[in-house]
Short mmCIF file of C-alpha atoms in Angstrom, two decimals:
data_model
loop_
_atom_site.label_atom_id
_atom_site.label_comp_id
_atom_site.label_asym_id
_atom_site.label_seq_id
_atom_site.Cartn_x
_atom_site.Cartn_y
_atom_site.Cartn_z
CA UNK A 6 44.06 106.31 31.76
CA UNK A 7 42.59 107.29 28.44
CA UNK A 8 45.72 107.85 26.91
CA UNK A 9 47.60 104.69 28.55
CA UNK A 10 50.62 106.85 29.63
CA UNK A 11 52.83 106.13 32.41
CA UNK A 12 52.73 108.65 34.68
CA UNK A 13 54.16 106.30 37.84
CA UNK A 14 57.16 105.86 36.06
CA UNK A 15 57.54 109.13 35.42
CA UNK A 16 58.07 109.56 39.20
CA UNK A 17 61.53 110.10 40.27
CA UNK A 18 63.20 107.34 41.54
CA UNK A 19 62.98 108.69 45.45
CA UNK A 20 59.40 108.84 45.41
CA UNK A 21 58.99 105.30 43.76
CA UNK A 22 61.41 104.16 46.14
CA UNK A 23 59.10 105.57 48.86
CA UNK A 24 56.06 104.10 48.00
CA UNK A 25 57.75 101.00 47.68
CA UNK A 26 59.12 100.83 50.87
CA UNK A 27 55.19 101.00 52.64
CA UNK A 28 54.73 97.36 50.67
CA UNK A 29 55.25 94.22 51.77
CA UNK A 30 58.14 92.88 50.52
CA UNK A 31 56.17 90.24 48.55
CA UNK A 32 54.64 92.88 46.55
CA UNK A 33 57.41 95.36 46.35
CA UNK A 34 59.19 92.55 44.51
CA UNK A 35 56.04 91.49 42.09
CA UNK A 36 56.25 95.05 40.75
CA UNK A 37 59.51 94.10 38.56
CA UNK A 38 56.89 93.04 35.91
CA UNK A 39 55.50 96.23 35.09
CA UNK A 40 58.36 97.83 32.97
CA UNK A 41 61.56 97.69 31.93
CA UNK A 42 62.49 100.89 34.81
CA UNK A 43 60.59 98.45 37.52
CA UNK A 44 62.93 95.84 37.01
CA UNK A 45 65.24 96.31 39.69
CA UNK A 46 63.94 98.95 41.89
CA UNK A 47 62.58 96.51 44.39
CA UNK A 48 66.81 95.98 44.83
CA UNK A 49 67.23 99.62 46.57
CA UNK A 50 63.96 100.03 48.58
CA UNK A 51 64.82 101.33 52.10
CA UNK A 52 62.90 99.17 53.71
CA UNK A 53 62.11 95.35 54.08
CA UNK A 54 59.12 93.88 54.78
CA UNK A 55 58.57 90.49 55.73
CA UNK A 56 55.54 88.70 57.15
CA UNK A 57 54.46 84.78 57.36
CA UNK A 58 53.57 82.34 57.28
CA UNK A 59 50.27 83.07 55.34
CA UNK A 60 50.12 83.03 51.55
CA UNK A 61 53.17 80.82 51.24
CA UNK A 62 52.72 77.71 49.58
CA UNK A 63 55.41 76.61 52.31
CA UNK A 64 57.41 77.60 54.73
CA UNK A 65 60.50 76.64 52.20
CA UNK A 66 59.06 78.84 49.69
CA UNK A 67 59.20 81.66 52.62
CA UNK A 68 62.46 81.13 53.37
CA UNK A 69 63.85 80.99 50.01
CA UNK A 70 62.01 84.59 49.16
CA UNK A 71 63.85 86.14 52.50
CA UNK A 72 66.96 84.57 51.72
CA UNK A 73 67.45 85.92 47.87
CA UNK A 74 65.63 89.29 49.09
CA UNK A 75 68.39 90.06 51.64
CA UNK A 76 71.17 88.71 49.60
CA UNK A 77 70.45 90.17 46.28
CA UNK A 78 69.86 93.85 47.54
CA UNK A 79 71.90 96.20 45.46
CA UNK A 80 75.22 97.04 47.65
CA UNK A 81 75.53 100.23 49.11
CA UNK A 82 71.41 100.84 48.96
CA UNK A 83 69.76 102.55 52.14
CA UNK A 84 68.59 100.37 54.48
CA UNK A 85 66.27 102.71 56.88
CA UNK A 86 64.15 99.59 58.21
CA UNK A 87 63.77 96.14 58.25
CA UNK A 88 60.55 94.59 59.51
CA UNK A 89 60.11 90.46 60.12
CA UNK A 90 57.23 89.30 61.76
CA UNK A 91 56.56 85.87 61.38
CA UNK A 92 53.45 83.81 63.41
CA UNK A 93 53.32 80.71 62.78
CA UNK A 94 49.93 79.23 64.53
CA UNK A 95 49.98 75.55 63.22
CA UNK A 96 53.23 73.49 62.54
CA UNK A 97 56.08 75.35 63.64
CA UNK A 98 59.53 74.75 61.43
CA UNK A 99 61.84 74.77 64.16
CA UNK A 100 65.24 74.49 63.19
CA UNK A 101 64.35 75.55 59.36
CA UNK A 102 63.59 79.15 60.65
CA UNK A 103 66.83 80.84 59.71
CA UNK A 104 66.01 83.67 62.10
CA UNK A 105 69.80 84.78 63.22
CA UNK A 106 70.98 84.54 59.58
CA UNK A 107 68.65 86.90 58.80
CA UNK A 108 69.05 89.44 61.38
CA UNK A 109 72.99 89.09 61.14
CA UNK A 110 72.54 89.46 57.30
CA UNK A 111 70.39 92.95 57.53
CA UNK A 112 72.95 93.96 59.84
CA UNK A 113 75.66 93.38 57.26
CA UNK A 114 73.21 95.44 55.15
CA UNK A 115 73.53 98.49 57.75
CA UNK A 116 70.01 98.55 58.66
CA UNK A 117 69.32 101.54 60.82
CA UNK A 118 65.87 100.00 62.32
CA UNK A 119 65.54 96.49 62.46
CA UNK A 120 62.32 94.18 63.99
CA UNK A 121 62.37 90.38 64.28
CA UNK A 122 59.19 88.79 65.65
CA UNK A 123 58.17 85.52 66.07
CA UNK A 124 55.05 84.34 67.30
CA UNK A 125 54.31 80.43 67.92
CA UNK A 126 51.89 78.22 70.11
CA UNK A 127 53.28 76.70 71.39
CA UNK A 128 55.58 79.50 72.68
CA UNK A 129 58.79 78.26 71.36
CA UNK A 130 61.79 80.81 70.88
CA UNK A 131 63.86 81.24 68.17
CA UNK A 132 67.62 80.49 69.26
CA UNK A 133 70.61 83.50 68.73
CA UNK A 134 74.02 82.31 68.01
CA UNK A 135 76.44 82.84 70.97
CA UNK A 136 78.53 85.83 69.27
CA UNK A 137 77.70 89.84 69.12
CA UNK A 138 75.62 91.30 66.96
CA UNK A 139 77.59 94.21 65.44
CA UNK A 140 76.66 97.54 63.44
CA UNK A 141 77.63 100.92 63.32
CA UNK A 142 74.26 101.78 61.71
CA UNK A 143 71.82 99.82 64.24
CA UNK A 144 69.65 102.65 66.01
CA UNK A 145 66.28 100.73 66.87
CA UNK A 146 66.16 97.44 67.90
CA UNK A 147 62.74 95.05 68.85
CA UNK A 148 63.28 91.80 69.36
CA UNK A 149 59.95 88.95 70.21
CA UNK A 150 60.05 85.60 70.71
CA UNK A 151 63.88 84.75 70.75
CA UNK A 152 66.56 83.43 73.10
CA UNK A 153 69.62 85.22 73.46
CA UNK A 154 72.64 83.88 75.91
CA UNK A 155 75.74 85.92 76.69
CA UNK A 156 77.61 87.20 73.83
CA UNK A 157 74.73 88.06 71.95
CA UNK A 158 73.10 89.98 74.97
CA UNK A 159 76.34 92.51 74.41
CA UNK A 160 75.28 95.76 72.62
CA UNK A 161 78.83 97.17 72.98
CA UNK A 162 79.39 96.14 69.36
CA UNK A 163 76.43 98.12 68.06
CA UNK A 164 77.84 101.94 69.20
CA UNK A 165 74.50 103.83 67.83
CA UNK A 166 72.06 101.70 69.15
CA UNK A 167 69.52 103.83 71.77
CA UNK A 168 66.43 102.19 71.60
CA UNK A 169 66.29 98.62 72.32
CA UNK A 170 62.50 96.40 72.90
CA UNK A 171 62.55 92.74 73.74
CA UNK A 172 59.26 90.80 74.16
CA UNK A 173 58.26 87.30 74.93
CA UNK A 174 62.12 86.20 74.74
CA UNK A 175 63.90 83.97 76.60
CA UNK A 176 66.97 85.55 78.71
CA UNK A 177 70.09 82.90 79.96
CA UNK A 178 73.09 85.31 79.76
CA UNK A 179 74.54 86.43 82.92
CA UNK A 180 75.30 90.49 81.88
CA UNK A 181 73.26 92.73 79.64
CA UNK A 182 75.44 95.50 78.23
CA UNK A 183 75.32 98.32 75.92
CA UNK A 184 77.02 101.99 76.70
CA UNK A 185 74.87 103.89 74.10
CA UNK A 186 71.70 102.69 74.70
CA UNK A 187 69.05 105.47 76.03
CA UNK A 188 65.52 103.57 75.91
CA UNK A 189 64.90 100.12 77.05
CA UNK A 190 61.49 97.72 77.45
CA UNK A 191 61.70 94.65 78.44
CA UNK A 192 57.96 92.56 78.66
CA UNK A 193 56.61 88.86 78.91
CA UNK A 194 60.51 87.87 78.85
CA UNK A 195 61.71 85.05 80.81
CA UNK A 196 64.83 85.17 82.62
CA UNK A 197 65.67 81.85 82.85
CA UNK A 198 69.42 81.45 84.03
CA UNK A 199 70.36 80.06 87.66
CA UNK A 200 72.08 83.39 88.58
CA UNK A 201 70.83 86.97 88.10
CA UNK A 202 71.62 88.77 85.01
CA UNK A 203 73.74 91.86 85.13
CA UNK A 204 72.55 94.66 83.41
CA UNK A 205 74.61 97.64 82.55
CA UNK A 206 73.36 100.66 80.54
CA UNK A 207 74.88 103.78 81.73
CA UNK A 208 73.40 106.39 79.28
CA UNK A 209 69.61 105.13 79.41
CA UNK A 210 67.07 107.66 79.88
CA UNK A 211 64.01 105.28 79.72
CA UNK A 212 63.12 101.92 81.00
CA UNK A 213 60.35 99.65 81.56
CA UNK A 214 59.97 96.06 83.24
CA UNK A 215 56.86 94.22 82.75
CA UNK A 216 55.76 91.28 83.79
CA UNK A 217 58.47 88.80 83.51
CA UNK A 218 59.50 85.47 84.95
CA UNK A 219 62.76 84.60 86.23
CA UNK A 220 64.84 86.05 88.62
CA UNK A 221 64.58 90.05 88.88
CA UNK A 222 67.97 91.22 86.95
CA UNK A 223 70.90 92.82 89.22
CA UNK A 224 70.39 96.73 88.05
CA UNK A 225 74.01 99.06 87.96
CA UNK A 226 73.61 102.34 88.17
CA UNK A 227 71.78 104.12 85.47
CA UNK A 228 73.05 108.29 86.32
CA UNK A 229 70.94 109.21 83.29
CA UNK A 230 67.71 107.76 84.13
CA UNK A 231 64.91 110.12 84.10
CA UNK A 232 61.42 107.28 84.01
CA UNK A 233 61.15 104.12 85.19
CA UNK A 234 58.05 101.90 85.33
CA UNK A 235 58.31 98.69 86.85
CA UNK A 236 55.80 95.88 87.31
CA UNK A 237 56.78 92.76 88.92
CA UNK A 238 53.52 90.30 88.98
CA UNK A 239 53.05 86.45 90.52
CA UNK A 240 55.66 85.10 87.66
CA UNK A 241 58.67 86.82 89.39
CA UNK A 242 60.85 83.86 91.31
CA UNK A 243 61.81 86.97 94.33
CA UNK A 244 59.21 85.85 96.61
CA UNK A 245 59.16 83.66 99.79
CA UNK A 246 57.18 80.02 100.18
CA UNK A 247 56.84 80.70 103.80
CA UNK A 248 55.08 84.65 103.19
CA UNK A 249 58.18 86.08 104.71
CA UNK A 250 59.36 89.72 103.36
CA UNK A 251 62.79 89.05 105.14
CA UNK A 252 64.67 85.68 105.07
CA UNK A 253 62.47 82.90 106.43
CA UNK A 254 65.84 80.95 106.58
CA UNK A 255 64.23 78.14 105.31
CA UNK A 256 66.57 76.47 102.76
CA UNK A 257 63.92 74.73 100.95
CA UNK A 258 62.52 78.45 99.94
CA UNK A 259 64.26 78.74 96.61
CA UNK A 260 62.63 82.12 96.82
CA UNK A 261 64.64 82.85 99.64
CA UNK A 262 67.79 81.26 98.92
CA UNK A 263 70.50 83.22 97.50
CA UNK A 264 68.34 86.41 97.00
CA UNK A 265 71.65 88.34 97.75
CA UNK A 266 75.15 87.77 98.05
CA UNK A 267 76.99 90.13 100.79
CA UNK A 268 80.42 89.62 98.69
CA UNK A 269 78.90 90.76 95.52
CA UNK A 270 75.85 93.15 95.97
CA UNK A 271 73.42 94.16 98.48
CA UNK A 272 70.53 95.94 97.00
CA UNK A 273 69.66 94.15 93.78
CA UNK A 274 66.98 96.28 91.74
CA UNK A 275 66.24 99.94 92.87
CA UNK A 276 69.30 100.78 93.34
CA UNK A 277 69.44 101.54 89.63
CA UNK A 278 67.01 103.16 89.68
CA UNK A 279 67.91 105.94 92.16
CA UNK A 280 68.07 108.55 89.63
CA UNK A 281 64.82 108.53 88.22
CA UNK A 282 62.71 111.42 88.59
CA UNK A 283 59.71 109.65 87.64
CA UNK A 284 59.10 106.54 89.09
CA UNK A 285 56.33 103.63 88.69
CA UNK A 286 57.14 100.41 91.20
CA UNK A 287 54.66 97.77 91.12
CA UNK A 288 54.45 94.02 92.45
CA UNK A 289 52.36 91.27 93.27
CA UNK A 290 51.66 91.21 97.04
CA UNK A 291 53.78 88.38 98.20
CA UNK A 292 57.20 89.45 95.53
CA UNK A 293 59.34 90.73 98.79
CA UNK A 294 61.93 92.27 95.97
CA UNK A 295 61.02 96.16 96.84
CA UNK A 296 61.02 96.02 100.60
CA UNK A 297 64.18 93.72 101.18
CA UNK A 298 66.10 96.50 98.48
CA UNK A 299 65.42 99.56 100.51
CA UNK A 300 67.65 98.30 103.21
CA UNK A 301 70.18 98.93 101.27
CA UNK A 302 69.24 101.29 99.11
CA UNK A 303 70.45 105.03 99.27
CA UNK A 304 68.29 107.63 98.38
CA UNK A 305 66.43 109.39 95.54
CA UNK A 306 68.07 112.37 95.27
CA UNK A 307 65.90 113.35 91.81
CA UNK A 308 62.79 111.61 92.46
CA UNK A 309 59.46 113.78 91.90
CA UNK A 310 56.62 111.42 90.84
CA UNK A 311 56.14 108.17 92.21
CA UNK A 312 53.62 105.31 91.93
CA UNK A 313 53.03 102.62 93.99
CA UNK A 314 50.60 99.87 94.44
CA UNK A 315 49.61 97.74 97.25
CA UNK A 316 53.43 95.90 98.27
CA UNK A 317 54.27 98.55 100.38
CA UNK A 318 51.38 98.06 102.65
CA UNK A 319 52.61 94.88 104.17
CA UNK A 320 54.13 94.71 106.25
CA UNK A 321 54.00 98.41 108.06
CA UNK A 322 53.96 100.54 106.01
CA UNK A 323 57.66 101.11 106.46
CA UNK A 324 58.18 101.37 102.55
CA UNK A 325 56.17 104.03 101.99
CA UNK A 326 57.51 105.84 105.00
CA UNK A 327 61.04 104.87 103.45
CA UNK A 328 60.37 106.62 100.44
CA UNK A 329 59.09 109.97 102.15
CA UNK A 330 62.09 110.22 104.16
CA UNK A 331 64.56 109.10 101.17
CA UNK A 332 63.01 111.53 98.25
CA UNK A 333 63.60 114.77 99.68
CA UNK A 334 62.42 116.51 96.10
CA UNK A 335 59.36 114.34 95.76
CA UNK A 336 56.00 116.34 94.76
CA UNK A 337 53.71 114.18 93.65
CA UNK A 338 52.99 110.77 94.94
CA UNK A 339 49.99 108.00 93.73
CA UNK A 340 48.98 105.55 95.95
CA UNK A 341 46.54 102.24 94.35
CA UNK A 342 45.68 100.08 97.73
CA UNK A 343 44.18 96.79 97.34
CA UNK A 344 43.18 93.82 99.53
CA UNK A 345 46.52 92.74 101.02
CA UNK A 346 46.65 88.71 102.49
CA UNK A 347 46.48 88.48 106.12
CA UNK A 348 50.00 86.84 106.70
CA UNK A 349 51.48 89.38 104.89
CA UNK A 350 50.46 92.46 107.02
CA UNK A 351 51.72 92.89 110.66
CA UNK A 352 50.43 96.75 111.28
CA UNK A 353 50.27 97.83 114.80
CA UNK A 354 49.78 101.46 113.92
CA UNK A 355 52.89 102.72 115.52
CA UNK A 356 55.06 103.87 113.48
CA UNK A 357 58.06 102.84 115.59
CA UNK A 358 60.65 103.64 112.71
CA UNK A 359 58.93 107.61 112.42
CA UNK A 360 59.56 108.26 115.83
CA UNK A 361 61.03 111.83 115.15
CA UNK A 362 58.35 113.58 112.34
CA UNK A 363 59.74 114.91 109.33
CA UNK A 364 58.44 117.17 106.47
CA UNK A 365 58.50 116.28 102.69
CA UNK A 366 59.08 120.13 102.11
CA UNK A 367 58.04 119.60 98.32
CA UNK A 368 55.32 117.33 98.42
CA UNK A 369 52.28 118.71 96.53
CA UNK A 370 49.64 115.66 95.75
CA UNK A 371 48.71 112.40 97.01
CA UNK A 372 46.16 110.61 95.32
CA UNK A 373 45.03 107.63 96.72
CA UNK A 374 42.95 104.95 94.70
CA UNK A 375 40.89 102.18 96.48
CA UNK A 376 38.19 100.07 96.64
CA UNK A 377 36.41 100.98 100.28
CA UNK A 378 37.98 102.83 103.11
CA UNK A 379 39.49 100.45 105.72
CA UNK A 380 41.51 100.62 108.83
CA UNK A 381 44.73 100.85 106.00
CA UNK A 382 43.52 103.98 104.34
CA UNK A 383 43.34 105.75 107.82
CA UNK A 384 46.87 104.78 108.34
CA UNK A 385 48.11 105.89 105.36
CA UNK A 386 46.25 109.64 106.24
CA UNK A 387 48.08 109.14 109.76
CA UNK A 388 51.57 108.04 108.33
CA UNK A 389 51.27 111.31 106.22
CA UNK A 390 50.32 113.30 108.96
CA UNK A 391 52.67 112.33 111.53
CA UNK A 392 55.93 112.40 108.64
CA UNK A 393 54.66 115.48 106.67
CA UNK A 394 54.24 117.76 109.86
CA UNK A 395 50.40 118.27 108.28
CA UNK A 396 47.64 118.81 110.99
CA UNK A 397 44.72 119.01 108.96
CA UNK A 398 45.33 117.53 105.34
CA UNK A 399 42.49 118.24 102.78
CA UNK A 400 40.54 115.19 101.59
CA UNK A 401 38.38 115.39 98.40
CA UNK A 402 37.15 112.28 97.44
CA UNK A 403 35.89 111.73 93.95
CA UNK A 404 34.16 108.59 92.05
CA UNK A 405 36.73 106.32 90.65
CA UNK A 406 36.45 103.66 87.74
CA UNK A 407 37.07 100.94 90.31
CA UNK A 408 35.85 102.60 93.64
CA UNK A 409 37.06 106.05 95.22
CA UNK A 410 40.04 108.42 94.51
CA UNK A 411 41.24 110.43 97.77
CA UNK A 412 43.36 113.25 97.49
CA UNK A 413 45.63 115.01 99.69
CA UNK A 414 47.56 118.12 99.18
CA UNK A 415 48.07 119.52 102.52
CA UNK A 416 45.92 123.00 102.27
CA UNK A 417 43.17 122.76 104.63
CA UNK A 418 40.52 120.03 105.16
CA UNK A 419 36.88 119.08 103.85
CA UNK A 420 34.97 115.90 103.07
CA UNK A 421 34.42 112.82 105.26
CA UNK A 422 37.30 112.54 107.66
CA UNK A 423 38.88 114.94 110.24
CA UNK A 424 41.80 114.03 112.33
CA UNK A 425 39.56 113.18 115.44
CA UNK A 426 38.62 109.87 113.17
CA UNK A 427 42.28 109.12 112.50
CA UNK A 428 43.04 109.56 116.00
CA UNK A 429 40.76 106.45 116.37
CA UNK A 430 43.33 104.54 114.70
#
């Protein structure tokens, strides 16, 4: 300005504090040599940024900056977030990489939100001591790129923690644990331990499953749950060598092998999920996980929206059957049907199980997405005829992204099929 006046420093100390805070730490630091007033503001700003390992002269020079940042905070200063994301795409520093002093340190700090990501190719994961991590101020949680075992993998020390994201880490303890907890994603994690890991959040609300390797976790029950989307692809280890979706009895099938232990548990997965009211379930074709479960699994007393993809074709369509018998409140249900291998299908049209009809009293919608219409799709129309009491269900089909979208809501009937064709079948 004209004048030269300060008018930033004029800013109360809130406001400075603020803008501050949207910095990377780096720079929120650099601003101590503006004025005298700067000098130690960078001590008290609520939030810590921290990214690398770009503009370092070294990774020692990095660590050194975090270290006196976290440590030389002014005590009893607001910590609303604290933000570390580190990606490291050439020479990774391994041990160097203080990562659990850090997060234990913001802890110690009372951070309220806390992120620690670490990103390396080679996908290597950061090691977490073997002891709690403990806060009374802990809300959020995201953790990428770690390994946790055990201790550290109990939340009971952190009572306000409610939303917890882990991604890309590395999973070896045997029980996940955390009474407060409400929202929960875990993605890209590998579970890596010889035995299933126990996982007990009574209060959630929230979870999601995506597309990790490992064993599929032992589920309690979850009497809060209200949406669930779960997606278990070609890296899950629940699937059978021999293409079986009960026990082939082969011992060499480590797919097979102590999937379930009758002293312990019997239904491994849904059965914590039994509350939902919205539910997404989906699995690579040959992961058996879903089908062996609802043998044991009771029913879903809540459930009105579910999702399912092509596993519960195979291997008669006795899952989806299972699931309009066992979700007497169910109203809207979204079917994807793919190209299902040949050993994994044994359909006879039957029905066997469905002997005595039923009706889904509250069923509204049933949207079915596929590619062409096959001798499946007809079933499916049959299944929902015979089990819905419907003798003339209402087909419109529309243009989908990836071929056709059929939908059913039991009014009437128009469009290409009648119930002479699915007679035929």
């Amino acid at each position: 300005m004209a004048s030269g006046a300060d008018r930033i420093s004029d800013l109360p100390d809130d406001v400075i504090h603020h803008v501050l805070s949207l910095l990377p730490s780096r720079d929120a630091v650099r601003t101590c040599a503006l004025a005298r007033r700067w000098r130690d503001l960078w001590r008290s700003v609520p939030a810590v940024r921290v990214a690398g390992d770009r503009g370092w002269a070294s990774f020692d020079a990095l660590a050194r900056f975090v270290d006196s940042l976290l440590r030389l905070r002014r005590g009893g200063a607001a910590l609303d977030a604290c933000d570390f994301d580190l990606r490291f795409d050439g020479a990774f520093p391994g041990e160097e990489l203080q990562g659990d002093t850090w997060i234990r340190r913001a802890l110690r700090r009372q951070v309220r939100a806390l992120r620690f990501a670490v990103s390396t190719h080679p996908r290597v994961p950061i090691p977490l001591s073997d002891s709690p991590l403990v806060s009374h101020s802990l809300t959020t949680l995201e953790l990428r790129g770690v390994q946790g075992n055990d201790q550290v993998l109990d939340f009971s020390s952190c009572p306000s923690l409610v939303d917890l994201k882990m991604k890309d880490c590395y999973v070896g303890g045997l029980e996940m644990w955390s009474p407060s907890l409400k929202h929960l994603s875990i993605t890209y994690c590998v579970f890596y331990c010889d035995y299933r890991t126990r996982m007990d959040f009574p209060s959630l609300v929230t979870f999601k499953f995506n597309t990790n390797t490992g064993r599929t976790p032992l589920l309690e029950t979850m009497p809060s749950l209200a949406t669930a989307a779960v997606r278990l692809d070609h890296f899950c280890h629940d699937r059978c060598a021999n293409g079986w979706y009960d026990d082939c009895g082969d011992a060499g099938c480590k797919g097979c092998h102590d999937y379930y232990r009758p002293d312990e548990y019997d239904c491994v997965f849904l059965e914590g999920l039994t509350e939902a009211t919205d539910l997404t379930l989906l699995a690579y074709s040959k992961v058996y996980l879903f089908n062996r479960d609802l043998k044991w699994c009771s029913t879903f007393s809540k459930l009105k929206t579910l999702f399912l993809n092509a596993w519960f074709v195979a291997p008669d369509l006795s899952a989806l059957a299972w699931f309009l018998q066992h979700a007497p409140l169910l109203e809207r249900l979204f079917l994807r049907v793919s190209k299902v291998p040949k050993n994994l299908v044994g359909m006879d049209g039957s029905f066997n199980q469905l002997e005595q009809p039923f009706a889904a009293s509250h069923l509204q919608i049933v949207e079915i997405y596929c590619r062409e219409v096959d001798g499946i799709i007809l079933k499916i129309l049959k299944l929902l005829i015979l089990c819905v009491l419907v003798s003339t269900p209402r087909i419109n089909k529309t243009q989908a992204v990836h071929g056709h979208k059929y939908v059913f809501d039991g009014t009437g009937v128009s469009g290409a099929f009648t119930d002479s064709t699915l007679r035929q079948y």
